[in-house]
Amino acid sequence: DKLRKMLRARQLQHSRIIQTSRRSHTSHAIRRYCQQGKKDEEIGKPKKYTLSMFPYPSGNLHMGHVRVYTLVDVLARFQKMQGYQVLNPMGWDAFGLPAENAAIERGMNPATWTRMNIAQMKTQLQQLGSEFDWDKEVTTCDPSYYKWTQALFLELYAAGLAYQKNAMVNWDPVDLTVLANEQVDQQGRSWRSGALVEQKQLKQWFFKITEFVEPLLKDLDTLKGWPDQVKNAQRNWIGESQGAFFEFQLENPTPSMKSIKIFTTRAETLYGVTYLALSPSHELVTQSSDRRITGGISTQSTHDSTQGFPLGIFAINPANNEKVPIYAAEYVLGEVGSGAVMGVPAHDSRDFKFAKFHQIPIRYVVSDPEKELDTTSAYTAEGVMKNSGNFDGKSTEEARKAIIDMAAQHSWGGIMKTYRLRDWLISRQRYWGTPIPIIHCGNCGIVPVPEKDLPVVLPEVNLKGVKGSILAQLDDWKNCTCPKCSGKAVRETDTMDTFIDSSWYFLRYPDAHNSEKMFDPEILKQWMPVSAYVGGIEHAILHLLYSRFITKFLHRQGKLENSEPFLNLITQGMVQGKTYKHPETGKFLKPDEIDVISDVAYLKGTETKVSSSWEKMSKSKYNGVDPVPVISQFGSDAVRLYILFKAPPAGNLEWDMSQIVGQTRWLQRITSLVQDHLDGAKNSTGTFKLKAQVEFQVES
């Protein structure tokens, strides 16, 4: 009997593997049997949509991939055993700078490079033994996919949520493209290249995510199946602040600006204002002709920076009609309020430090009722008002409300809620992305590409030696006819941020081959929202926030019943490798540069101990493990079991190759158990019935 022979051979193989400290593949025969006919059997059952974050096709799986796909596969199998029809699809987040840069280095088209990597990674995923629904596969760089990304852009544009404006933007000097604020780290470096970000004034496309700021914030409370860490990260990024606004009239108004609107949470300190501070990205600052100002301060806010310059213009304090100078100040965030703050150095530590440096007057308007004020620092606590006209003697709490009421009564202020969140900058000056479906006509202005003409397909080009946006250099592609007036026109040469591709891909999977529309709402009604979404916590802000925005937009458009995309979110921890550093230089050491004796690491050929720690796997740290040879040596089942046994999903997993042997022994015991049942359960029909009520039909 074939199955009996296969299992006996597997037993012998496991024995030989253990004896030689090597492991090989556990049989895929039972897995192949279990997959046969499953689709037909599941029809009509209640549905579960289980999803892992789709990968960028870099060419090789890493252990982080293996972990996330093992977790989602186990979850999908469990749900099937519970009686659900489960959708567990896979696809490729295929656009982006890495493929473009690799193609430039190799003198080829990114599509060729990307397709090669997809083929390789798909083979590796299949070797892993995961049960993905490959018939639902999507690839974001395929015109059949990005046609609908472009249709999504047009729908946002028609709704007034996609717009173009001149803006001071984050410029990556290495990748030669614009970055969204979310793609710049706290040190002012690009999330991708690590380069220090520069500032440029460019005309850019934005999505008006701020129109959904309140539901994006409020609905976080409904996501009971999300980790608090992720929800708090989004709350902090959205950055709600409750306070007041005041209008400071300019002493010499300009045609474009008559006043400066400031936001504050300390309205009671209005009488203590001795200057106004503007962010480097504020309109009055960027319009300055003084190169000291526009070139001398950074737009990457530094909390305690004293760097700044007077603009030579003044505003009028509406409370007391005093004239106060206006400064450009590095410490002011352009993302908060209107990018302008009232400088109250007596009652704000940053303002105090800035005022001392620039010799700006300091006026205390709140006193400590318990003791004499220390005028060598800012007094930031509650207290009693002074130097504040009719409000003297009131508590700060009373004065705060009274001053806001006065401002509202005289129409120069009032209660205000502000958010840190800014509109999503989506323009990218690179080739390998979804073309923005817009035409610029001298007569008609901005003209959207008619939906019948989608997709606007990327031209096939060799990127050898190319720098910057090649689309702007391709006249044959760029020059076109205006669909409105039939006159000469040019295409938009920016491409879209790749986070747009991933902001809706989960909506395409259930109806992956629909050539008539983005998706059929009736089909999505059966599957959405995703019941469990598995991926890294590093996507807490960018991908997950953008996906929520697009889902809410399509819900408002009447295309989705649900307003949230993911019911439950599972964020897996990192896979860590043993990492060794030189004791003196701190340089990372390769495995062949050390000797490990009784679990102690030494510099090779010496008695000098080296430091060791568990750190996230990385090529630069020489602590990575290639999953392909590990699967070849131990078998995919043993590797998957080890990942499940070693650490809980949210915890970090310390990769220790020596511990996989235990999983192999356990698999051998399972094989023996099945073999024992087979030996005593064969019937005349050629069907083996096990006590666990599992049937295996053996081919004759």
XYZ file of C-alpha atoms in Angstrom, residues 282-653:
372
model
C 4.849 78.883 7.348
C 3.832 80.996 4.349
C 5.373 84.210 5.740
C 8.693 82.421 6.238
C 8.878 80.680 2.847
C 8.008 83.952 1.086
C 10.883 85.805 2.744
C 13.644 87.016 0.451
C 16.171 86.897 3.296
C 18.414 83.884 2.647
C 19.411 83.921 6.306
C 15.858 82.943 7.120
C 14.951 80.531 4.321
C 18.326 78.772 4.326
C 19.419 79.185 7.920
C 16.857 77.103 9.766
C 15.755 73.531 9.412
C 12.144 72.500 8.824
C 12.753 69.376 10.888
C 11.618 70.755 14.246
C 14.042 70.419 17.142
C 12.171 70.736 20.432
C 14.803 72.757 22.323
C 16.369 74.615 19.392
C 17.030 78.351 19.809
C 17.741 78.747 16.097
C 15.570 81.436 14.529
C 15.466 84.870 12.913
C 13.274 87.979 13.200
C 11.233 88.529 10.042
C 11.264 92.291 10.489
C 7.465 92.441 10.690
C 5.080 92.878 13.601
C 1.633 91.769 14.776
C -0.840 93.309 17.210
C -1.844 91.456 20.379
C -5.673 91.620 20.298
C -5.929 91.622 24.099
C -3.875 94.747 24.824
C -3.029 96.171 21.342
C 0.692 95.767 21.963
C 2.988 95.404 18.947
C 5.029 92.161 19.050
C 7.821 91.015 16.715
C 7.446 87.917 14.524
C 10.212 85.301 14.363
C 10.877 82.246 12.236
C 11.725 79.583 14.814
C 13.066 76.092 14.332
C 11.252 74.722 17.381
C 7.754 75.404 16.003
C 6.008 72.418 14.399
C 4.413 73.095 11.026
C 2.148 70.078 11.599
C 0.453 71.481 14.719
C -2.281 74.101 14.536
C -1.457 76.698 11.914
C 2.308 76.484 12.316
C 2.283 79.626 14.491
C 2.547 79.975 18.275
C 2.384 82.915 20.639
C 5.672 83.359 22.451
C 5.058 83.501 26.217
C 8.582 83.021 27.606
C 7.527 83.552 31.233
C 5.283 80.477 31.109
C 6.743 78.078 28.523
C 10.190 76.493 28.815
C 10.928 76.482 25.080
C 9.793 80.082 24.705
C 11.909 81.057 27.733
C 15.054 79.535 26.248
C 14.366 81.128 22.836
C 13.646 84.556 24.352
C 16.811 84.494 26.472
C 18.914 83.643 23.423
C 17.340 86.389 21.283
C 17.035 88.938 24.142
C 13.241 89.157 23.871
C 11.375 90.672 26.873
C 9.863 88.276 29.413
C 6.631 89.243 31.229
C 5.113 87.099 33.984
C 1.296 87.090 34.003
C 0.734 84.115 36.335
C 2.057 84.069 39.891
C 2.578 81.228 42.322
C 0.165 81.754 45.240
C 2.448 79.821 47.586
C 5.829 81.520 47.063
C 7.836 84.168 45.261
C 8.363 83.494 41.539
C 11.747 82.245 40.350
C 12.455 84.488 37.357
C 15.400 82.379 36.217
C 13.007 79.941 34.581
C 9.500 79.650 33.166
C 6.595 79.192 35.593
C 4.369 76.568 33.933
C 1.980 75.588 36.744
C -1.509 76.892 37.530
C -1.717 80.034 39.675
C -3.192 83.516 40.034
C -3.348 86.107 37.246
C -1.371 89.373 37.261
C -0.341 91.975 34.646
C -3.497 90.927 32.759
C -5.873 93.891 32.984
C -9.346 93.036 34.248
C -8.327 89.412 34.812
C -5.837 90.166 37.598
C -6.518 88.170 40.744
C -8.496 85.438 38.985
C -7.348 81.841 38.999
C -5.796 80.635 35.762
C -8.752 78.316 35.223
C -11.244 81.201 35.548
C -9.146 83.498 33.367
C -8.731 80.878 30.670
C -12.480 80.605 30.128
C -13.077 84.350 30.478
C -10.398 85.313 27.948
C -11.732 82.804 25.400
C -15.249 84.191 25.929
C -13.955 87.738 25.418
C -12.178 86.713 22.217
C -15.306 85.040 20.862
C -17.452 88.058 21.773
C -15.158 90.390 19.822
C -14.618 87.898 16.943
C -10.846 87.598 17.256
C -10.742 84.142 18.847
C -12.596 81.256 20.395
C -12.521 77.556 21.307
C -10.600 75.366 18.859
C -9.622 71.760 18.375
C -6.519 71.049 16.282
C -4.815 67.939 14.943
C -1.226 67.116 14.152
C -2.303 65.036 11.139
C -1.654 66.700 7.775
C -2.907 65.776 4.306
C -1.188 62.807 2.658
C 1.468 63.880 0.172
C 1.335 61.259 -2.586
C 3.561 62.637 -5.393
C 6.787 60.791 -6.102
C 9.370 61.865 -8.674
C 10.307 58.342 -9.683
C 9.459 55.894 -12.455
C 8.449 52.658 -10.748
C 5.018 53.537 -9.403
C 1.429 54.018 -10.524
C 1.196 56.951 -12.984
C -1.101 59.728 -11.743
C -4.029 59.818 -14.225
C -4.007 63.586 -14.823
C -3.416 65.654 -17.977
C -2.264 69.280 -17.916
C -3.762 71.416 -20.698
C -2.858 75.035 -21.443
C -6.491 75.808 -22.202
C -8.413 73.568 -19.777
C -6.002 73.359 -16.852
C -6.028 70.096 -14.879
C -8.010 67.417 -16.698
C -8.569 63.900 -15.257
C -7.940 61.018 -17.648
C -11.341 59.538 -18.641
C -11.918 56.208 -16.895
C -12.421 54.510 -20.262
C -8.791 55.374 -21.088
C -7.384 53.670 -17.986
C -4.896 52.356 -17.282
C -2.285 54.998 -18.065
C 0.471 52.446 -18.623
C 4.106 52.969 -17.702
C 6.361 52.959 -20.782
C 8.951 50.183 -20.929
C 12.380 51.743 -20.474
C 15.906 50.747 -19.560
C 16.903 52.712 -16.455
C 20.659 52.369 -16.786
C 22.313 55.575 -15.578
C 18.992 57.342 -15.005
C 18.654 59.844 -12.165
C 15.406 61.394 -10.968
C 12.115 61.218 -12.849
C 12.602 59.631 -16.255
C 8.919 60.117 -17.147
C 9.494 63.884 -17.343
C 12.220 63.178 -19.920
C 10.113 60.944 -22.210
C 8.459 63.312 -24.674
C 6.735 60.526 -26.628
C 5.000 59.345 -23.464
C 4.517 62.720 -21.805
C 3.031 64.667 -24.731
C -0.616 63.865 -25.407
C -3.976 65.300 -26.484
C -6.369 66.958 -24.060
C -9.523 64.801 -23.728
C -11.616 67.985 -23.337
C -10.511 70.342 -26.109
C -8.314 68.002 -28.212
C -5.482 70.511 -27.917
C -1.860 69.809 -27.062
C -1.309 68.713 -23.489
C 1.135 66.858 -21.251
C 0.677 63.994 -18.810
C 1.414 64.279 -15.115
C 4.925 62.831 -14.736
C 4.834 62.139 -10.985
C 3.859 58.672 -9.835
C 1.913 57.752 -6.717
C 3.281 56.856 -3.309
C 3.339 53.048 -3.149
C 1.348 53.170 0.093
C -1.667 53.920 -2.113
C -1.274 50.502 -3.774
C -1.323 48.808 -0.370
C -4.125 50.983 1.024
C -6.780 48.987 -0.866
C -5.253 45.651 -2.018
C -7.243 43.701 0.583
C -10.414 44.905 -1.188
C -9.254 43.423 -4.489
C -8.511 39.888 -3.288
C -12.132 38.667 -2.944
C -12.872 39.779 -6.528
C -9.355 39.628 -7.946
C -10.220 39.045 -11.614
C -12.990 41.608 -12.074
C -12.166 43.488 -15.301
C -15.209 45.774 -15.121
C -14.796 47.432 -11.739
C -12.489 47.776 -8.761
C -14.581 45.142 -6.975
C -18.164 43.964 -6.767
C -19.707 45.432 -3.574
C -21.939 42.371 -3.208
C -18.921 40.052 -3.135
C -17.133 42.244 -0.608
C -20.238 42.305 1.539
C -19.696 38.562 2.033
C -16.035 38.846 3.065
C -15.269 42.249 4.582
C -14.065 43.306 7.045
C -10.927 41.164 7.268
C -11.435 38.958 10.317
C -7.731 38.714 11.202
C -4.837 40.735 9.747
C -1.280 39.619 10.564
C 1.820 41.754 10.103
C 4.547 43.872 11.662
C 3.930 46.654 14.170
C 6.193 48.928 12.106
C 3.159 49.530 9.888
C 1.118 50.990 12.767
C 0.958 54.481 11.289
C 1.640 54.467 7.560
C -0.066 51.442 6.025
C -2.748 50.881 8.642
C -3.790 54.549 8.869
C -3.928 54.943 5.085
C -5.935 51.714 4.733
C -8.453 52.975 7.268
C -8.752 56.287 5.381
C -9.411 54.637 2.002
C -11.919 52.223 3.552
C -13.795 55.096 5.181
C -13.829 57.023 1.906
C -15.243 54.068 -0.055
C -17.768 53.474 2.732
C -18.900 57.091 2.379
C -19.157 56.572 -1.381
C -21.563 53.684 -0.744
C -19.221 50.997 -2.087
C -18.492 49.285 1.234
C -20.779 48.362 4.099
C -17.936 48.430 6.607
C -16.068 51.596 7.596
C -13.059 49.773 9.097
C -10.921 47.323 7.097
C -9.532 44.991 9.785
C -11.580 43.541 12.639
C -8.620 41.987 14.452
C -4.946 42.847 14.126
C -2.104 40.516 15.104
C 1.328 42.154 15.197
C 4.066 39.555 15.347
C 7.332 40.204 17.132
C 10.743 40.259 15.511
C 12.859 37.238 14.671
C 16.194 37.792 16.371
C 19.561 36.229 15.677
C 22.586 35.813 17.935
C 24.735 38.863 17.282
C 28.423 39.239 18.048
C 30.453 42.445 18.430
C 34.154 43.164 18.747
C 34.850 44.012 22.409
C 36.887 47.129 21.558
C 35.550 48.528 18.277
C 31.909 47.463 18.579
C 32.100 46.185 14.992
C 29.670 43.397 14.102
C 31.445 40.078 13.579
C 30.742 37.405 10.998
C 30.175 33.810 12.160
C 33.554 32.760 10.722
C 35.327 35.428 12.807
C 34.462 33.809 16.148
C 34.811 30.546 18.029
C 31.998 29.425 20.353
C 33.162 27.176 23.176
C 30.673 26.067 25.862
C 28.289 28.838 24.799
C 31.010 31.494 25.178
C 32.153 33.395 22.060
C 35.800 34.319 21.434
C 37.625 36.114 18.649
C 38.724 33.349 16.328
C 41.977 31.758 17.399
C 42.237 33.864 20.579
C 41.071 33.875 24.192
C 39.455 37.318 23.801
C 35.768 37.172 24.642
C 33.329 39.014 22.375
C 30.009 40.533 23.415
C 26.862 38.788 22.274
C 23.184 39.720 22.226
C 19.904 38.843 20.527
C 19.035 41.448 17.874
C 16.720 41.740 14.890
C 18.108 39.757 11.971
C 19.965 41.976 9.550
C 22.561 41.549 6.797
C 24.656 44.331 8.328
C 24.803 42.464 11.654
C 25.685 39.087 10.071
C 23.018 37.413 12.215
C 20.494 36.481 9.544
C 19.369 32.950 8.704
C 18.354 32.036 5.159
C 15.132 29.999 5.492
C 15.604 28.043 2.244
C 18.542 25.849 3.359
C 16.945 25.486 6.805
C 13.761 24.149 5.209
C 15.848 21.879 2.977
C 17.709 20.520 5.994
C 14.924 20.157 8.558
C 11.711 20.218 6.507
C 9.040 22.885 6.388
C 6.867 21.232 9.057
C 9.702 21.236 11.608
C 10.569 24.877 10.859
C 6.925 25.949 11.180
C 6.475 24.019 14.423
C 9.621 25.595 15.863
C 8.305 29.094 15.080
C 5.016 28.295 16.820
C 6.665 26.661 19.840
C 9.494 29.130 20.428
C 7.577 32.341 21.262
C 4.033 33.743 21.401
C 3.034 35.679 18.248
C 3.584 39.157 19.713
C 6.871 38.225 21.397
C 10.354 38.366 19.913
C 11.652 34.998 18.707
